[in-house]
Amino acid sequence: MTRAFTATVAIVSIAALVVFDLVVAPPNPYQAPAVFALGSGSAASGGFCGALPK
Amino acid sequence: MTQAAVSDVPAERPASVGFRRGVLILAGLVMIGLVALFVGARYGLLLAVGLGLGVLLEGMRFGFAGPWRAMILRREPSGLVAQLLSIALVAIVAIPLLTSHAGELVGAEAPIGFAMVGGAFVFGACMQILLGCGSGTLVNAGSGNPVALVALPFFAIGSFAGAYGLIWWTNLGALPILQFRGVTGLVITLVLLALVAGVTLWRAAPGTVWLSRRHALAAVILAGLAILYLAVAGQPWGVVYGLGLWAAKVVNVFGVDLSGSAFWSAPGSVARLHASLLTDYTSLSDIGLIAGAFGVAAWRRGGLDAKLPNYRARAWVATIITGFLLGYSSRLAFGCNVGAFFSGISTGSLHGWAWFVAAFAGAFVGIRLRPILGLEART
């Protein structure tokens, strides 16, 4: 068995996770923010490991 | 990143190589295009940045755990100096931007505390046991490293569990959030980075390369991608939040009540639990890291032909436990080598410096534990 197998498992697992999530929580492109946060005028609101939850 | 011998395989025809590489480029562009079209342009761009990070880290064999190991074991400073250079380049842009665009952009905002320092120490040890940090585990998994592949789901579970109790751990004792801002903050950050680089070079073994061309180039590109990430997302590059969110989403779908966790019941966390993963910045860059590393491994001639190594059972048990601890400790530490060390220091958070000291101390322990746990031949 080679790394081709494990790499394929990794990429298929990620694809499966994304498909699972698309079913559970479909995105809405009409609520998309501006391309760049810098200069958008909107407050940053993403989750980040280097901060306490808001 | 490679732990196995390359098998004897027949040479691939040039036309076949070209076709495979064309498919890889097309697949990357289609992924970015689909996310940009059906989720939003910002998210497509962040996926592109994540893919770029994966291509960079795997393609230029640049990382965090390996250079620390090289410095500790062989006193080779190049990789660590490159990390410090990259952090300095980001800081030169990020700290003034964070000062002038407060609110629109946020840096790392985490308190130094008992659990934070302890978590960083454990993370530093664990990243040496597995030879994979936050970004490294994702990149290694994408390029087919079986140890990283096994560790990754437990990393995610650990990140979820660590976040679950994060507030309790932090309440054991922590300082107020301390940040370097403005010109003074930038100067302090650069002086501290220069001091660490100076000590690193002073401790370097005679005749070693201080900063290789490959490491220097990787450091500059990494800094460029990290700055772009900050400008697009409004927050610094991170890894472990996304992994914990993946586990939390799975748990949530199965009806597990998360209201007992101050972290997962916070309004922002609840909103992200019910939003698409493709709108979570760290998830997008995590996916990009795995896919980008996969792309590089598949791009190389024979890149995925290496035979998988045979480890004893205790090595796999150690991999599972260490993977979980990587996730748990990085949440207590308010980030891994990316969110706390790289992004913390480069955005002026004092917790990034505390993380670095504690994790580097832990690395000495991890290097000693790795052979004991069966993950390499004992010397």
mmCIF file of C-alpha atoms in Angstrom, chain B residues 166-316:
data_model
loop_
_atom_site.group_PDB
_atom_site.id
_atom_site.type_symbol
_atom_site.label_atom_id
_atom_site.label_comp_id
_atom_site.label_asym_id
_atom_site.label_seq_id
_atom_site.Cartn_x
_atom_site.Cartn_y
_atom_site.Cartn_z
ATOM 1 C CA LEU B 166 -12.164 26.712 27.456
ATOM 2 C CA ILE B 167 -13.927 29.291 29.614
ATOM 3 C CA TRP B 168 -13.631 27.082 32.719
ATOM 4 C CA TRP B 169 -9.914 26.581 32.080
ATOM 5 C CA THR B 170 -9.331 30.273 31.425
ATOM 6 C CA ASN B 171 -11.140 31.226 34.640
ATOM 7 C CA LEU B 172 -8.496 29.340 36.614
ATOM 8 C CA GLY B 173 -6.408 32.456 36.268
ATOM 9 C CA ALA B 174 -5.499 34.781 33.441
ATOM 10 C CA LEU B 175 -4.135 38.253 32.846
ATOM 11 C CA PRO B 176 -6.103 40.875 30.925
ATOM 12 C CA ILE B 177 -5.646 40.747 27.150
ATOM 13 C CA LEU B 178 -2.404 42.538 26.316
ATOM 14 C CA GLN B 179 -1.634 43.723 22.795
ATOM 15 C CA PHE B 180 1.086 45.737 21.072
ATOM 16 C CA ARG B 181 -0.440 48.452 18.915
ATOM 17 C CA GLY B 182 0.752 51.460 16.930
ATOM 18 C CA VAL B 183 4.332 52.341 16.072
ATOM 19 C CA THR B 184 5.535 51.499 19.576
ATOM 20 C CA GLY B 185 3.895 48.096 19.429
ATOM 21 C CA LEU B 186 5.426 47.352 16.050
ATOM 22 C CA VAL B 187 8.902 48.407 17.195
ATOM 23 C CA ILE B 188 8.637 46.240 20.336
ATOM 24 C CA THR B 189 7.525 43.259 18.245
ATOM 25 C CA LEU B 190 10.348 43.666 15.724
ATOM 26 C CA VAL B 191 12.977 44.134 18.443
ATOM 27 C CA LEU B 192 11.785 40.990 20.246
ATOM 28 C CA LEU B 193 11.833 39.022 16.990
ATOM 29 C CA ALA B 194 15.340 40.296 16.253
ATOM 30 C CA LEU B 195 16.456 39.282 19.743
ATOM 31 C CA VAL B 196 15.107 35.747 19.308
ATOM 32 C CA ALA B 197 16.740 35.528 15.871
ATOM 33 C CA GLY B 198 20.004 36.759 17.397
ATOM 34 C CA VAL B 199 19.931 34.142 20.135
ATOM 35 C CA THR B 200 19.050 31.477 17.547
ATOM 36 C CA LEU B 201 22.031 32.422 15.380
ATOM 37 C CA TRP B 202 24.301 32.661 18.427
ATOM 38 C CA ARG B 203 23.309 29.097 19.375
ATOM 39 C CA ALA B 204 23.675 27.803 15.787
ATOM 40 C CA ALA B 205 26.235 25.100 15.134
ATOM 41 C CA PRO B 206 29.355 26.345 13.352
ATOM 42 C CA GLY B 207 29.159 26.055 9.591
ATOM 43 C CA THR B 208 25.356 25.821 9.410
ATOM 44 C CA VAL B 209 23.385 27.958 6.981
ATOM 45 C CA TRP B 210 21.745 30.856 8.803
ATOM 46 C CA LEU B 211 18.916 31.296 6.322
ATOM 47 C CA SER B 212 18.702 29.157 3.200
ATOM 48 C CA ARG B 213 17.377 30.609 -0.039
ATOM 49 C CA ARG B 214 14.464 28.141 0.001
ATOM 50 C CA HIS B 215 13.472 29.068 3.535
ATOM 51 C CA ALA B 216 13.795 32.799 2.825
ATOM 52 C CA LEU B 217 11.609 32.556 -0.262
ATOM 53 C CA ALA B 218 9.023 30.460 1.578
ATOM 54 C CA ALA B 219 8.989 32.967 4.447
ATOM 55 C CA VAL B 220 8.277 35.880 2.093
ATOM 56 C CA ILE B 221 5.494 34.033 0.240
ATOM 57 C CA LEU B 222 3.974 32.842 3.523
ATOM 58 C CA ALA B 223 3.949 36.416 4.800
ATOM 59 C CA GLY B 224 2.236 37.597 1.618
ATOM 60 C CA LEU B 225 -0.475 34.955 1.925
ATOM 61 C CA ALA B 226 -0.990 35.698 5.635
ATOM 62 C CA ILE B 227 -1.404 39.427 4.930
ATOM 63 C CA LEU B 228 -3.860 38.665 2.124
ATOM 64 C CA TYR B 229 -5.756 36.374 4.517
ATOM 65 C CA LEU B 230 -6.020 39.211 7.059
ATOM 66 C CA ALA B 231 -7.218 41.704 4.452
ATOM 67 C CA VAL B 232 -9.868 39.310 3.096
ATOM 68 C CA ALA B 233 -11.124 37.681 6.305
ATOM 69 C CA GLY B 234 -10.633 40.610 8.664
ATOM 70 C CA GLN B 235 -8.881 38.291 11.106
ATOM 71 C CA PRO B 236 -5.521 36.493 11.134
ATOM 72 C CA TRP B 237 -4.798 33.045 9.742
ATOM 73 C CA GLY B 238 -5.875 30.274 12.119
ATOM 74 C CA VAL B 239 -6.281 26.511 12.006
ATOM 75 C CA VAL B 240 -7.735 24.846 15.103
ATOM 76 C CA TYR B 241 -11.009 26.750 15.410
ATOM 77 C CA GLY B 242 -12.148 25.200 12.133
ATOM 78 C CA LEU B 243 -11.237 21.675 13.209
ATOM 79 C CA GLY B 244 -13.225 22.022 16.418
ATOM 80 C CA LEU B 245 -16.161 23.402 14.453
ATOM 81 C CA TRP B 246 -16.145 20.340 12.182
ATOM 82 C CA ALA B 247 -16.502 18.046 15.196
ATOM 83 C CA ALA B 248 -19.082 20.329 16.823
ATOM 84 C CA LYS B 249 -21.209 20.306 13.686
ATOM 85 C CA VAL B 250 -21.231 16.508 13.556
ATOM 86 C CA VAL B 251 -22.089 16.322 17.266
ATOM 87 C CA ASN B 252 -24.803 18.942 16.841
ATOM 88 C CA VAL B 253 -26.454 17.077 13.975
ATOM 89 C CA PHE B 254 -26.813 14.044 16.235
ATOM 90 C CA GLY B 255 -28.737 16.150 18.718
ATOM 91 C CA VAL B 256 -26.124 16.526 21.445
ATOM 92 C CA ASP B 257 -26.952 19.485 23.671
ATOM 93 C CA LEU B 258 -24.092 21.993 23.682
ATOM 94 C CA SER B 259 -25.801 24.545 25.922
ATOM 95 C CA GLY B 260 -23.671 23.373 28.846
ATOM 96 C CA SER B 261 -20.609 24.852 27.216
ATOM 97 C CA ALA B 262 -20.026 28.578 27.639
ATOM 98 C CA PHE B 263 -17.990 28.470 24.438
ATOM 99 C CA TRP B 264 -20.345 26.574 22.155
ATOM 100 C CA SER B 265 -23.436 28.337 23.497
ATOM 101 C CA ALA B 266 -21.984 31.821 22.866
ATOM 102 C CA PRO B 267 -24.042 33.653 20.207
ATOM 103 C CA GLY B 268 -21.193 33.701 17.693
ATOM 104 C CA SER B 269 -20.539 29.968 18.118
ATOM 105 C CA VAL B 270 -24.250 29.110 17.765
ATOM 106 C CA ALA B 271 -24.451 31.160 14.564
ATOM 107 C CA ARG B 272 -21.451 29.369 13.068
ATOM 108 C CA LEU B 273 -22.786 25.950 14.090
ATOM 109 C CA HIS B 274 -25.830 26.621 11.921
ATOM 110 C CA ALA B 275 -23.999 28.318 9.058
ATOM 111 C CA SER B 276 -22.232 26.592 6.170
ATOM 112 C CA LEU B 277 -18.680 25.381 6.804
ATOM 113 C CA LEU B 278 -17.819 27.116 3.553
ATOM 114 C CA THR B 279 -18.492 30.452 5.265
ATOM 115 C CA ASP B 280 -16.078 29.719 8.115
ATOM 116 C CA TYR B 281 -12.692 31.273 7.395
ATOM 117 C CA THR B 282 -10.521 28.781 9.243
ATOM 118 C CA SER B 283 -12.428 25.833 7.750
ATOM 119 C CA LEU B 284 -11.817 27.192 4.262
ATOM 120 C CA SER B 285 -8.099 27.588 4.815
ATOM 121 C CA ASP B 286 -7.925 24.158 6.512
ATOM 122 C CA ILE B 287 -9.616 22.564 3.495
ATOM 123 C CA GLY B 288 -7.226 24.492 1.267
ATOM 124 C CA LEU B 289 -4.200 23.268 3.222
ATOM 125 C CA ILE B 290 -5.217 19.622 2.785
ATOM 126 C CA ALA B 291 -6.215 19.982 -0.861
ATOM 127 C CA GLY B 292 -3.159 22.092 -1.736
ATOM 128 C CA ALA B 293 -0.795 19.562 -0.169
ATOM 129 C CA PHE B 294 -2.617 16.754 -1.973
ATOM 130 C CA GLY B 295 -2.216 18.658 -5.219
ATOM 131 C CA VAL B 296 1.541 19.043 -4.754
ATOM 132 C CA ALA B 297 2.000 15.382 -3.818
ATOM 133 C CA ALA B 298 -0.004 14.291 -6.854
ATOM 134 C CA TRP B 299 1.840 16.801 -9.048
ATOM 135 C CA ARG B 300 5.289 15.380 -8.250
ATOM 136 C CA ARG B 301 6.548 12.396 -10.214
ATOM 137 C CA GLY B 302 6.216 9.501 -7.785
ATOM 138 C CA GLY B 303 4.954 11.837 -5.089
ATOM 139 C CA LEU B 304 2.375 9.334 -3.869
ATOM 140 C CA ASP B 305 4.319 6.154 -4.628
ATOM 141 C CA ALA B 306 6.097 5.888 -1.267
ATOM 142 C CA LYS B 307 5.162 2.715 0.601
ATOM 143 C CA LEU B 308 3.411 3.194 3.933
ATOM 144 C CA PRO B 309 5.595 2.519 6.972
ATOM 145 C CA ASN B 310 4.908 -0.263 9.455
ATOM 146 C CA TYR B 311 4.468 0.994 12.992
ATOM 147 C CA ARG B 312 3.804 -1.041 16.107
ATOM 148 C CA ALA B 313 0.413 -0.823 17.803
ATOM 149 C CA ARG B 314 1.752 1.466 20.540
ATOM 150 C CA ALA B 315 2.727 4.009 17.898
ATOM 151 C CA TRP B 316 -0.837 4.129 16.593
#
